[in-house]
Amino acid sequence: MDAFRQAMHLLFTLDPELLQILGVTMRMSFFSTTISCLIGLPLGTLLGTHSFRGKAFLKKLLHTLMGLPPVVAGLLVYALFTHYGPFGSLHLLFTVRVMVIAQCLLITPVVTGLCASYMEQSAAGILETARGMGLPSGRVLLLCLTESRTSLLSVVLSAFGRSIAEVGAVSIVGGNIQWKTRVMTTAILLETNKGNFSFALALGCILLLIAFVVNVAASWIVKEARYD
Amino acid sequence: MIEVTGLHKQYGTRTVLDVPHLSVERGACVALIGANGSGKTTLLRILAGQLKPTSGTFSTPQPVLYLPQRCYAFRGTVLQNVLIGTKNKREDALSLLERMELAPLLQKEARSLSGGELQRLAFCRLMLRDCTLLLLDEPTSACDSHAAELLLQELQRYRAAQGCTVLLSTHSRAVAAQVADRCLLLANGRASALRSEAGTQCEFSFD
Ligand SMILES: Nc1ncnc2c1ncn2[C@@H]1O[C@H](COP(=O)(O)OP(=O)(O)OP(=O)(O)O)[C@@H](O)[C@H]1O
Ligand SMILES: [Mg+2]
């Protein structure tokens, strides 16, 4: 209860550091989710609606990547972007950008895999009809996506959920730098380690609140059209 | 013109389609009849390029339009459904829907249509596009006799305009007699005795 009061206090006094952390968190999660979905949804639809050689292998690979531990993804990206790494000259380490890159590595397989299995189960009727109408394959793909948008919303939301809740990759490549790359989860971790339990809990409450607001907003955006 | 040789479809070890030879001349309208599970849908889907045969070859003129047995309504209104992927067809669509007596439903959400209304809508979606081969899987199965009449009239009109070849499956002898030049009886599937006897296929004229 104390934590909740503290959370409200932090929010309503517009604590500048909290606002900054919130900003970074939202920016990171927004871009990670958007990029992962822009890649993963079309890819998943393709995978779920076409059969080709090596598909079974590709799906196994995808399922492995879906279970990729965040710290491993973080390490991998760290190795790529560290000063002497292949992309070291870009000087991206410990920036929000590289955090987004690491998260995309984590989330894109999840989006692709979930989307593919959804399409495999339920896109048959759409496909048969759209192809039967002689529509070009790009158009068929687009129809599959738009027709399933309410179901795909939960895929997008779980991507967002994974992004905003993720701490391992983000703390490795972001470094939890105050005023720069600190996000909600890394802040919570830090405060907990410092023994500031109620403050950490307050941050946790706010994180939960954000997740709730995003869910409500998203389901409002793709609200089902009511029949006449 | 459709040419089929040695077409064979198996699921596991079960043969569901076995057509040694079939040819349909250009511009003809052939009705495919046969009991449930005799392979009508399987044959149509193969010809539509939506199902791979286990073996055999076939050639079909392009482009092909195919009406699946189970109709699907896309999101949006009836008019939007008909216009998907077309350009400058609004006028044509309006008069087509008028002829098919769907005009009162123009702005209705397509997914709220009744079975017969949806079947007519799915048919209309094809009638706005050009093709040289039209494959219809039980196009009147959900229609009442009046709606079926409208649909067949529209089909004749489309055939006259396009000069396309038509292959349609049906359980109604009346429908077959009304539009088809000839019938093709598929009799395989369940009874393996029938399959080996008749080679799954017998043709007869309908006059
Ligand atoms: N994916 C599948 N796996 C296994 N068997 C299948 C599959 N699809 C179809 N079959 C079988 O193939 C046979 C032929 O099916 P098909 O749909 O072609 O019949 P049909 O002549 O169209 O029947 P109906 O008049 O009921 O529409 C059926 O016995 C069916 O059970
Ligand atoms: Mg059938």
PDB file of C-alpha atoms in Angstrom, chain A residues 28-29 33 65-70 73 103 105-107 109-110 156-167 185:
ATOM      1  CA  MET A  28      12.465   1.730 -26.735  1.00  0.00           C
ATOM      2  CA  SER A  29       9.382  -0.481 -26.506  1.00  0.00           C
ATOM      3  CA  THR A  33       7.620  -3.617 -31.123  1.00  0.00           C
ATOM      4  CA  LEU A  65      15.081 -18.481 -31.434  1.00  0.00           C
ATOM      5  CA  MET A  66      11.735 -17.918 -29.710  1.00  0.00           C
ATOM      6  CA  GLY A  67      13.307 -19.358 -26.611  1.00  0.00           C
ATOM      7  CA  LEU A  68      16.508 -17.334 -26.921  1.00  0.00           C
ATOM      8  CA  PRO A  69      17.459 -16.157 -23.417  1.00  0.00           C
ATOM      9  CA  PRO A  70      17.577 -12.346 -23.264  1.00  0.00           C
ATOM     10  CA  ALA A  73      20.808 -11.932 -27.156  1.00  0.00           C
ATOM     11  CA  GLN A 103      15.182  -6.418 -28.379  1.00  0.00           C
ATOM     12  CA  LEU A 105      16.595  -9.907 -32.072  1.00  0.00           C
ATOM     13  CA  LEU A 106      14.558 -11.288 -29.196  1.00  0.00           C
ATOM     14  CA  ILE A 107      11.083 -10.323 -30.265  1.00  0.00           C
ATOM     15  CA  PRO A 109      11.187 -14.600 -33.795  1.00  0.00           C
ATOM     16  CA  VAL A 110       8.318 -14.554 -31.307  1.00  0.00           C
ATOM     17  CA  VAL A 156       1.598  -7.354 -31.208  1.00  0.00           C
ATOM     18  CA  LEU A 157       0.665  -6.876 -27.572  1.00  0.00           C
ATOM     19  CA  SER A 158       2.667  -9.845 -26.416  1.00  0.00           C
ATOM     20  CA  ALA A 159       5.612  -8.424 -28.363  1.00  0.00           C
ATOM     21  CA  PHE A 160       5.141  -5.140 -26.553  1.00  0.00           C
ATOM     22  CA  GLY A 161       4.804  -6.956 -23.256  1.00  0.00           C
ATOM     23  CA  ARG A 162       7.998  -8.845 -23.821  1.00  0.00           C
ATOM     24  CA  SER A 163       9.796  -5.647 -24.790  1.00  0.00           C
ATOM     25  CA  ILE A 164       8.702  -3.546 -21.855  1.00  0.00           C
ATOM     26  CA  ALA A 165       9.296  -6.313 -19.321  1.00  0.00           C
ATOM     27  CA  GLU A 166      12.652  -7.399 -20.638  1.00  0.00           C
ATOM     28  CA  VAL A 167      15.716  -6.638 -18.521  1.00  0.00           C
ATOM     29  CA  THR A 185      13.009  -2.652 -15.533  1.00  0.00           C
TER      30      THR A 185
END
